[in-house]
Short mmCIF file of C-alpha atoms and ligand atoms in Angstrom, two decimals:
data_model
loop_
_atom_site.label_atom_id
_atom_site.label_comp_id
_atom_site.label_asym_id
_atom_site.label_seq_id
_atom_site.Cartn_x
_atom_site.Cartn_y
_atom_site.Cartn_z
CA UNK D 943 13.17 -24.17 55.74
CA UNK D 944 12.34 -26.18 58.43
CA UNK D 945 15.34 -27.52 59.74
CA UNK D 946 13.94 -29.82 62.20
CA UNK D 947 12.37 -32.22 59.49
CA UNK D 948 15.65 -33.09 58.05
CA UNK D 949 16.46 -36.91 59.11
CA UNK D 950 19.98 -37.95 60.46
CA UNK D 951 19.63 -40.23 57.75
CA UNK D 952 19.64 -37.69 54.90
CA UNK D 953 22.10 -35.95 56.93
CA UNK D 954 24.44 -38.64 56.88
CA UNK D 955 24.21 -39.13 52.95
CA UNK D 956 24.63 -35.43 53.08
CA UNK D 957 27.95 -35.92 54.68
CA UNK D 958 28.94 -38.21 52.27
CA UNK D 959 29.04 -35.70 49.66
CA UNK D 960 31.45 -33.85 51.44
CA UNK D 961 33.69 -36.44 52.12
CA UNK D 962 33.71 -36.57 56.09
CA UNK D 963 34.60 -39.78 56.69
CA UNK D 964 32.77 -41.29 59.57
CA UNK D 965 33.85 -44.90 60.03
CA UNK D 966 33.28 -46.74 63.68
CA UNK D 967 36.88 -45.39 64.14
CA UNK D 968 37.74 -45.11 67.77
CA UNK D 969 35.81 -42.41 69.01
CA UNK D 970 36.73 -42.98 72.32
CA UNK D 971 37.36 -39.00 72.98
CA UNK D 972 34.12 -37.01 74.31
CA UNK D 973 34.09 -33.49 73.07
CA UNK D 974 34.98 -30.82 75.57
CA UNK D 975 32.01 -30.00 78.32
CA UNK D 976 31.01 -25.76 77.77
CA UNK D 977 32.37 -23.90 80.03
CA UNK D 978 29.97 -22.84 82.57
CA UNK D 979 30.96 -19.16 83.43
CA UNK D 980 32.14 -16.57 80.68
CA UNK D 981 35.17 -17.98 78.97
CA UNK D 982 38.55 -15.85 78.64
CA UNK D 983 40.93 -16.15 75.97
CA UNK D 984 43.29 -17.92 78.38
CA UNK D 985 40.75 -20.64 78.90
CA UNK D 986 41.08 -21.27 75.67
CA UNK D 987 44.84 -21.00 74.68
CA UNK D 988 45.53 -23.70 77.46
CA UNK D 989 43.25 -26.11 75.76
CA UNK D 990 45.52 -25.55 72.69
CA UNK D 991 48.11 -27.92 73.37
CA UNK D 992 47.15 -31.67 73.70
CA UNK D 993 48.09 -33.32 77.12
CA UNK D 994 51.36 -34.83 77.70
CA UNK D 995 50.42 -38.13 76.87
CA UNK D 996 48.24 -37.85 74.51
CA UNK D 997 49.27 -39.83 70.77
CA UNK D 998 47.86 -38.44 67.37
CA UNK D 999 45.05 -41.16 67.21
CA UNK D 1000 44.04 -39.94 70.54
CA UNK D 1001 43.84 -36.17 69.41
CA UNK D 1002 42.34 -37.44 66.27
CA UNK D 1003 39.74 -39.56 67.97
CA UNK D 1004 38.58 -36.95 69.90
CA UNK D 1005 37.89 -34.65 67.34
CA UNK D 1006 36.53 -36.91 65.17
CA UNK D 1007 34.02 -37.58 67.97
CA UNK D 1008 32.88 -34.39 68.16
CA UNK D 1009 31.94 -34.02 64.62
CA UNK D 1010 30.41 -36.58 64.89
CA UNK D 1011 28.52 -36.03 68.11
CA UNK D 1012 27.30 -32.93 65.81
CA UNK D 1013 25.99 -35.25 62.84
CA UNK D 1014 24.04 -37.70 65.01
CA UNK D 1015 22.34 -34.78 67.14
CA UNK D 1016 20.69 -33.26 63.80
CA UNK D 1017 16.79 -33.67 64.24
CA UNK D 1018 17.05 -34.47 67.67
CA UNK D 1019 17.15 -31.27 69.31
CA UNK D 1020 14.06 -29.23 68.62
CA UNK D 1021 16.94 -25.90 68.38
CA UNK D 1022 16.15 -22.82 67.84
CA UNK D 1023 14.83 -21.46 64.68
CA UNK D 1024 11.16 -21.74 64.88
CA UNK D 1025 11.49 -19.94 68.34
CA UNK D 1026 9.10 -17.31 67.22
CA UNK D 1027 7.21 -15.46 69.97
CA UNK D 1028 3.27 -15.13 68.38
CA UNK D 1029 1.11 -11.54 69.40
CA UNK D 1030 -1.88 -11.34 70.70
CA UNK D 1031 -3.99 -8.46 68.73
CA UNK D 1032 -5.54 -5.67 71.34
CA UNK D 1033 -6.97 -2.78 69.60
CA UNK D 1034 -4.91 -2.91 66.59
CA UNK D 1035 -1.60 -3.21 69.05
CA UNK D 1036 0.60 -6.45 68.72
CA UNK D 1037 0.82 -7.20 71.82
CA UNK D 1038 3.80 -9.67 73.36
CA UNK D 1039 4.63 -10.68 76.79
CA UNK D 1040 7.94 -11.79 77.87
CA UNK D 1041 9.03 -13.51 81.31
CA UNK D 1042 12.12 -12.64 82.95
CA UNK D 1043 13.40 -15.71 85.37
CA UNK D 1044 16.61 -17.01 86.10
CA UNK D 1045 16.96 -21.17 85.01
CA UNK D 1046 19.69 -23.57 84.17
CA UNK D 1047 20.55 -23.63 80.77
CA UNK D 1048 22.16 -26.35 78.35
CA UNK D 1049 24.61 -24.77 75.97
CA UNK D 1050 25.13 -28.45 75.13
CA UNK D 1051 26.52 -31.61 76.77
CA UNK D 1052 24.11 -31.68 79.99
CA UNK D 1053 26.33 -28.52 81.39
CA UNK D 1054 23.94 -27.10 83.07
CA UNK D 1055 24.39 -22.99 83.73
CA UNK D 1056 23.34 -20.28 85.70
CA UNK D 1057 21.02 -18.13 83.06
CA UNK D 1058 18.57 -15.71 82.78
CA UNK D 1059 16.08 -16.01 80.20
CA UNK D 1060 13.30 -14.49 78.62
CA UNK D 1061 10.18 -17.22 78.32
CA UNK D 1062 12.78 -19.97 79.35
CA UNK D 1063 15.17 -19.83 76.58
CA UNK D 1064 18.86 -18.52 75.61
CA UNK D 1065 18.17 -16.68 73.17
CA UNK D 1066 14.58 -15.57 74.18
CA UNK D 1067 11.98 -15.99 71.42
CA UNK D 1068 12.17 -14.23 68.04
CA UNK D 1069 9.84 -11.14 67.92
CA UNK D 1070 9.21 -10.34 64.17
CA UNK D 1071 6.86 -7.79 63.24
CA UNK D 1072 6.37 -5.62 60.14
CA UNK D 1073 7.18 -2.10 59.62
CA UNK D 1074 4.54 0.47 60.74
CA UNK D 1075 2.86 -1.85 63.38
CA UNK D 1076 2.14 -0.78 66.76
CA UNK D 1077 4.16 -2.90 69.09
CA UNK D 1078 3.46 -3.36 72.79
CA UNK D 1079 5.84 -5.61 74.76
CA UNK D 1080 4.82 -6.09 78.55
CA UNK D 1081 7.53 -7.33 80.43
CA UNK D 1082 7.70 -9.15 83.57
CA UNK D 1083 10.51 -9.63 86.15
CA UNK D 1084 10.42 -13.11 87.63
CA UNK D 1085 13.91 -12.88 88.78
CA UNK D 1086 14.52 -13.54 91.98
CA UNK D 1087 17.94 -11.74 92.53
CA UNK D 1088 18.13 -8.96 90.11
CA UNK D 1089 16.22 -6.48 88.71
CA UNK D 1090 16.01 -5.33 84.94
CA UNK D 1091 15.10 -3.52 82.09
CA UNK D 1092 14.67 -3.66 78.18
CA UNK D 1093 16.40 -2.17 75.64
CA UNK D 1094 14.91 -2.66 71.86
CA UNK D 1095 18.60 -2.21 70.34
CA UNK D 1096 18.31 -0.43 66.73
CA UNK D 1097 14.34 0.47 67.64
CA UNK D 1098 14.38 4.40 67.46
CA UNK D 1099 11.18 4.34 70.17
CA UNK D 1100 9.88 7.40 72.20
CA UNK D 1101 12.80 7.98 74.83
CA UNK D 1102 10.58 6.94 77.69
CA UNK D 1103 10.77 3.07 76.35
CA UNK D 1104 14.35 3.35 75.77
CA UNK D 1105 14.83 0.86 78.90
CA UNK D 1106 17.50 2.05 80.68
CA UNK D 1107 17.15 2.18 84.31
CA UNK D 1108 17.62 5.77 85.86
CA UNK D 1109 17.58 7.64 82.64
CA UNK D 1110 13.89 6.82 81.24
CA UNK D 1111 12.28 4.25 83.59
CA UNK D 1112 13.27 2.75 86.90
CA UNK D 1113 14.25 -0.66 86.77
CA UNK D 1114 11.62 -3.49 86.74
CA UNK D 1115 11.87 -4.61 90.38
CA UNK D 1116 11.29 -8.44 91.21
CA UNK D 1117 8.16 -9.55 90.58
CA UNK D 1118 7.29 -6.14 88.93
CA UNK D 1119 5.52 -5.50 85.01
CA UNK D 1120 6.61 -2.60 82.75
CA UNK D 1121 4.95 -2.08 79.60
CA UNK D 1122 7.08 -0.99 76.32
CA UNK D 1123 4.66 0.55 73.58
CA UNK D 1124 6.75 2.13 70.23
CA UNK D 1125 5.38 1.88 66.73
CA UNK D 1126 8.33 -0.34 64.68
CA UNK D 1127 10.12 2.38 62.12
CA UNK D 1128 13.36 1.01 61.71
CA UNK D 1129 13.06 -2.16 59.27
CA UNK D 1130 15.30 -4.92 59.15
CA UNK D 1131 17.51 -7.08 62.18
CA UNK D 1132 16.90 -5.71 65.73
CA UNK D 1133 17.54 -6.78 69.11
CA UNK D 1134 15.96 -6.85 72.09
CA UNK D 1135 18.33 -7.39 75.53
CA UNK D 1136 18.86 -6.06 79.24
CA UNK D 1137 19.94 -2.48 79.60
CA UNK D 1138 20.39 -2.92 83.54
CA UNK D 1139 23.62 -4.94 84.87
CA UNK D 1140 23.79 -5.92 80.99
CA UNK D 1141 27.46 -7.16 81.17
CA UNK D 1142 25.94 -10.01 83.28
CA UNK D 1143 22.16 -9.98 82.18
CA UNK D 1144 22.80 -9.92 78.45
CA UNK D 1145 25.81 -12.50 78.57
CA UNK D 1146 23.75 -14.51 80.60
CA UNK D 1147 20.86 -15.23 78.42
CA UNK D 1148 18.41 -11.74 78.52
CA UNK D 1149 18.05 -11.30 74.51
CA UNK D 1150 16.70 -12.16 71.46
CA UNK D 1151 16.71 -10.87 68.00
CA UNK D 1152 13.58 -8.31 66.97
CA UNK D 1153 12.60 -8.33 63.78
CA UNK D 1154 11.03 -5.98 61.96
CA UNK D 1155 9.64 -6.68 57.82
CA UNK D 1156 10.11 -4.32 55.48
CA UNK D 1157 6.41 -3.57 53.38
CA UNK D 1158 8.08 -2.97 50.50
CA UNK D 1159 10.30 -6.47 49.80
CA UNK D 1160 11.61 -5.16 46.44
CA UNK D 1161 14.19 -2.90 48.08
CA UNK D 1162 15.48 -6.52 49.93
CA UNK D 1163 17.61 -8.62 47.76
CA UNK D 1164 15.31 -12.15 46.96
CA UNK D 1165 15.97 -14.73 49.33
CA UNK D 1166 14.05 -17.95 50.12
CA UNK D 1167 15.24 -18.29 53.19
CA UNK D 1168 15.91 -16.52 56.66
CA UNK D 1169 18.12 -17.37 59.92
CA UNK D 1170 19.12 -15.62 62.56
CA UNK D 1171 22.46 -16.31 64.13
CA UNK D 1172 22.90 -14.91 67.62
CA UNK D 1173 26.79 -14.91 68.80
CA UNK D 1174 27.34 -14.68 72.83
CA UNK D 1175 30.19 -15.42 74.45
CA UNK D 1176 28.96 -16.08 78.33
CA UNK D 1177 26.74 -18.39 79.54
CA UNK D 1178 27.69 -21.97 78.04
CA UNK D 1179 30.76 -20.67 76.85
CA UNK D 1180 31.36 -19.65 73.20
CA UNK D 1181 27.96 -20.02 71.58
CA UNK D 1182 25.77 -19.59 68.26
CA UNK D 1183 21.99 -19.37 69.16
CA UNK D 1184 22.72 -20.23 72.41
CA UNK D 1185 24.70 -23.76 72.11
CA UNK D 1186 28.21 -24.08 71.36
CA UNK D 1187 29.68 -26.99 69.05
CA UNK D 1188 28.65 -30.06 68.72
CA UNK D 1189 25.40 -28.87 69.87
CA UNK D 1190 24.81 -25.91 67.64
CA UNK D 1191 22.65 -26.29 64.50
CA UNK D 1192 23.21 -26.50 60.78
CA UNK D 1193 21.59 -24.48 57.89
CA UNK D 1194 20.08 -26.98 55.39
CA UNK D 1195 19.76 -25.52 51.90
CA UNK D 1196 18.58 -26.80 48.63
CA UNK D 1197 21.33 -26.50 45.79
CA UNK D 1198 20.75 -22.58 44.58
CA UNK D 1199 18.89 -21.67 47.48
CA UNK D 1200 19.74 -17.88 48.84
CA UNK D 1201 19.96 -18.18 52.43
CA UNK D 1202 19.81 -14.66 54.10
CA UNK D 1203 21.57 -14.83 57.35
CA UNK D 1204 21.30 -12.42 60.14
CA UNK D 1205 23.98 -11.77 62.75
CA UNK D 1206 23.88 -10.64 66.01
CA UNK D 1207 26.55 -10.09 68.74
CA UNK D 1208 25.56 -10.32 72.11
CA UNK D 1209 28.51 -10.75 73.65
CA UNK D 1210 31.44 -9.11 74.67
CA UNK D 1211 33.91 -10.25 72.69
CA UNK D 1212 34.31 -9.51 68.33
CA UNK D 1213 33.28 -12.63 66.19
CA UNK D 1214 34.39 -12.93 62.61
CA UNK D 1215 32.54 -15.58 61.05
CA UNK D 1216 33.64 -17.55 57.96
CA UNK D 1217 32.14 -19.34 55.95
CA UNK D 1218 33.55 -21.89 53.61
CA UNK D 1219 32.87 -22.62 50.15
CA UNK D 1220 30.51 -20.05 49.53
CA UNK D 1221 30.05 -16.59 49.75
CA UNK D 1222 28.78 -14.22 51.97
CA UNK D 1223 27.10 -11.07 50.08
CA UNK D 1224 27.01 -7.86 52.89
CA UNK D 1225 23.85 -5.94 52.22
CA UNK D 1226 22.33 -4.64 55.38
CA UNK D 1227 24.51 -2.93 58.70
CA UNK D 1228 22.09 -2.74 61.48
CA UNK D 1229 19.07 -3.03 59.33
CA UNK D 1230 20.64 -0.28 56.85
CA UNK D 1231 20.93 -1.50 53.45
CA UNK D 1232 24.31 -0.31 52.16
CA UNK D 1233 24.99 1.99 49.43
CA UNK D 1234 26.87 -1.05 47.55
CA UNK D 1235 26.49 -4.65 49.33
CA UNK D 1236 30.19 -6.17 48.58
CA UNK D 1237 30.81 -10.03 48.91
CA UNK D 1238 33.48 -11.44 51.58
CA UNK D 1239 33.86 -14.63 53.21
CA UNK D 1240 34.90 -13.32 56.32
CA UNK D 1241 32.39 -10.35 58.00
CA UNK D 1242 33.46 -8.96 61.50
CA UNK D 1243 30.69 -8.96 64.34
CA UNK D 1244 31.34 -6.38 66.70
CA UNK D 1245 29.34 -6.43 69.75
CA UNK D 1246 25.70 -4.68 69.21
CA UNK D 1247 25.96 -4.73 65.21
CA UNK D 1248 23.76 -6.90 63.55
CA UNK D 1249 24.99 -7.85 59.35
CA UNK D 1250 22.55 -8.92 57.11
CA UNK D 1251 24.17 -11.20 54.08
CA UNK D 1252 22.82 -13.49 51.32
CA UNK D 1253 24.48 -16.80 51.03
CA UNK D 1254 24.02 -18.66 47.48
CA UNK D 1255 23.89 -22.29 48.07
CA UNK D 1256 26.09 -22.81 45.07
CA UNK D 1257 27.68 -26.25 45.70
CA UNK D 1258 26.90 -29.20 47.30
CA UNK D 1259 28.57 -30.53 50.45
CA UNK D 1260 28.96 -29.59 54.01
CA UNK D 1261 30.60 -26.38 54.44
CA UNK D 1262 32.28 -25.28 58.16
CA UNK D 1263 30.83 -22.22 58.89
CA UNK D 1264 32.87 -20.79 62.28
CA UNK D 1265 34.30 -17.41 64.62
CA UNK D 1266 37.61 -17.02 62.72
CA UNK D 1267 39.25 -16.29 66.02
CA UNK D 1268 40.50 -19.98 66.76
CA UNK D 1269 39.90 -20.25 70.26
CA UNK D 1270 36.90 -19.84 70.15
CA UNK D 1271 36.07 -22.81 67.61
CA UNK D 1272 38.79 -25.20 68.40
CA UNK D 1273 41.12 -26.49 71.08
CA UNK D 1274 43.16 -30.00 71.05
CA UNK D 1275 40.30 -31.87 72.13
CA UNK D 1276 38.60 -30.78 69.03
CA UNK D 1277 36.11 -28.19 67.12
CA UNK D 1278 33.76 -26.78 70.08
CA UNK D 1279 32.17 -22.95 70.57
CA UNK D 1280 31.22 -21.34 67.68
CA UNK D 1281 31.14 -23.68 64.77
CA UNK D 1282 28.33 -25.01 62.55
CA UNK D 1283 27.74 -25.98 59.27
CA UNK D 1284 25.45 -25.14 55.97
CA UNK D 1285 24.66 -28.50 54.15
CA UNK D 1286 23.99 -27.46 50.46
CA UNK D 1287 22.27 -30.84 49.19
CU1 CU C 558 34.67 -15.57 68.20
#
């Protein structure tokens, strides 16, 4: 579904159905600005209590402007699904190219950060392929301070396009091109990130999800939808697809629509995510299908797993869909970091 067609109009009746209420109350608060730099828990737990003078209808005000904030931005930020990076066919190869260079990057709110980025995003484009093709990725380091490498994280590739520096390749040197060739075997929800300085490279914007499709979609549960949901925890803070709350995007869904969602942790932090009001169904651990998918509403991210669920769009309304650890998706000033929605209509 294309997200970015949905109106703030029919987002707004949407709301209704949920009962937000969004009267021209005083929304004198702002949300909080990201953070900048890589956020600590501490950060956090002293945003927790509200200042000194602060009254109930101030605390109230400013988290009421945040949600808000999040309602009105629907449609107006192009976002991120539909980030797809598109191959160029060479002798039967699909063939990508992806730019390393360091920019600024909006996690939301005009807080602009140090990143690095791969074709001038955070996360870089999706790659999606489907299993069996021949994949070449050439990759070029426009970096100015650092070089790199890639990793294709859950890819079982021959060892010398592993991408890590020293062991099967030396790093990709400023202003240097290294080719990554590996036919795609292992199906399902990939990554693709930094293997060189990663604590700062990967945190800082170098990844994206790689996708590979199965041939055969009748060992997949049916879906009719497909999102990727990439958690980091560095560069703009606490984010979901590289934008924290009120900037992050919702997942629009017809009523009964099954909504497979793919997560990925990039950071270095563990993310549960809840969801409310409807439930998550666990099929897939780093593109694995399991034995016996089991439903929860609660599934644990670990840094480098990727969890493949099916979400039933069962009721109507707009359900909060956040990291369970509450500091990063709330703080006196209201709901920020990793917190979205899915709007069942
Ligand atoms: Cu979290």
């Amino acid at each position: 579904m294309d997200v970015k067609t949905k109106s703030r109009r029919q987002f707004m009746k949407l709301a209704g159905i949920a009962g937000i209420g969004l009267g021209a109350a005083a929304c004198a608060g702002v949300a909080p600005a990201a953070p900048a730099v890589t956020p600590t828990h501490e950060d956090h737990a002293a945003a927790t209590t509200p200042e000194p003078s602060a009254t109930p209808v101030d605390m109230d005000a400013m988290h009421e402007a945040g949600v808000k904030k999040y309602l009105d931005n629907i449609g107006k930020d192009p976002g991120f699904y539909g980030n797809k990076l598109e191959p160029k066919m060479v002798d039967g190869v699909k063939e990508f190219t992806v730019t390393c260079s360091e920019i600024k990057w909006d996690a939301g709110g005009g807080a602009m950060a140090d990143a690095m980025a791969y074709n001038g995003t955070v996360p870089g484009p999706e790659i999606r392929v489907t299993e069996g093709d021949k994949v070449r990725v050439v990759v070029k380091n426009d970096m100015k301070a650092q070089s790199t490498a890639v990793h294709f994280h859950g890819q079982a590739v021959p060892n010398a396009m592993d991408g890590v520096p020293f062991v099967t390749q030396p790093p990709i040197k400023t202003g240097e091109t290294f080719t990554y060739e590996f036919t795609a075997k292992n199906v399902g929800s990939s990554m693709y990130h930094s293997h060189h300085n990663a604590a700062e490279q990967v945190t800082r914007g170098l990844l994206g999800a790689f996708i590979v499709d199965r041939k055969d979609k009748s060992k997949d549960p049916a879906y009719d939808s497909d999102y990727t949901l990439i958690l980091n925890d560095g560069v703009g803070g606490f984010t979901l697809n590289g934008k924290g709350f009120p900037y992050t995007q919702p997942i629009i869904a017809k009523l009964g629509e099954k909504i497979r969602i793919r997560y990925m942790n990039e950071g270095l932090m563990i993310h549960p995510m809840h969801l409310h009001g409807l439930e998550q169904l666990v099929f897939a651990a780093d593109g694995w299908n399991l034995p016996q998918p089991y439903f929860c509403d609660t599934l644990n991210i670990a840094p480098g797993q990727r969890w493949d669920v099916i979400v039933t769009a069962h009721t109507p309304g707009v359900w909060a869909f956040h990291c369970h650890i509450l500091n990063h998706a709330e703080s006196a000033h209201g709901m920020f970091g990793m917190v979205t929605a899915i709007v069942v209509k």
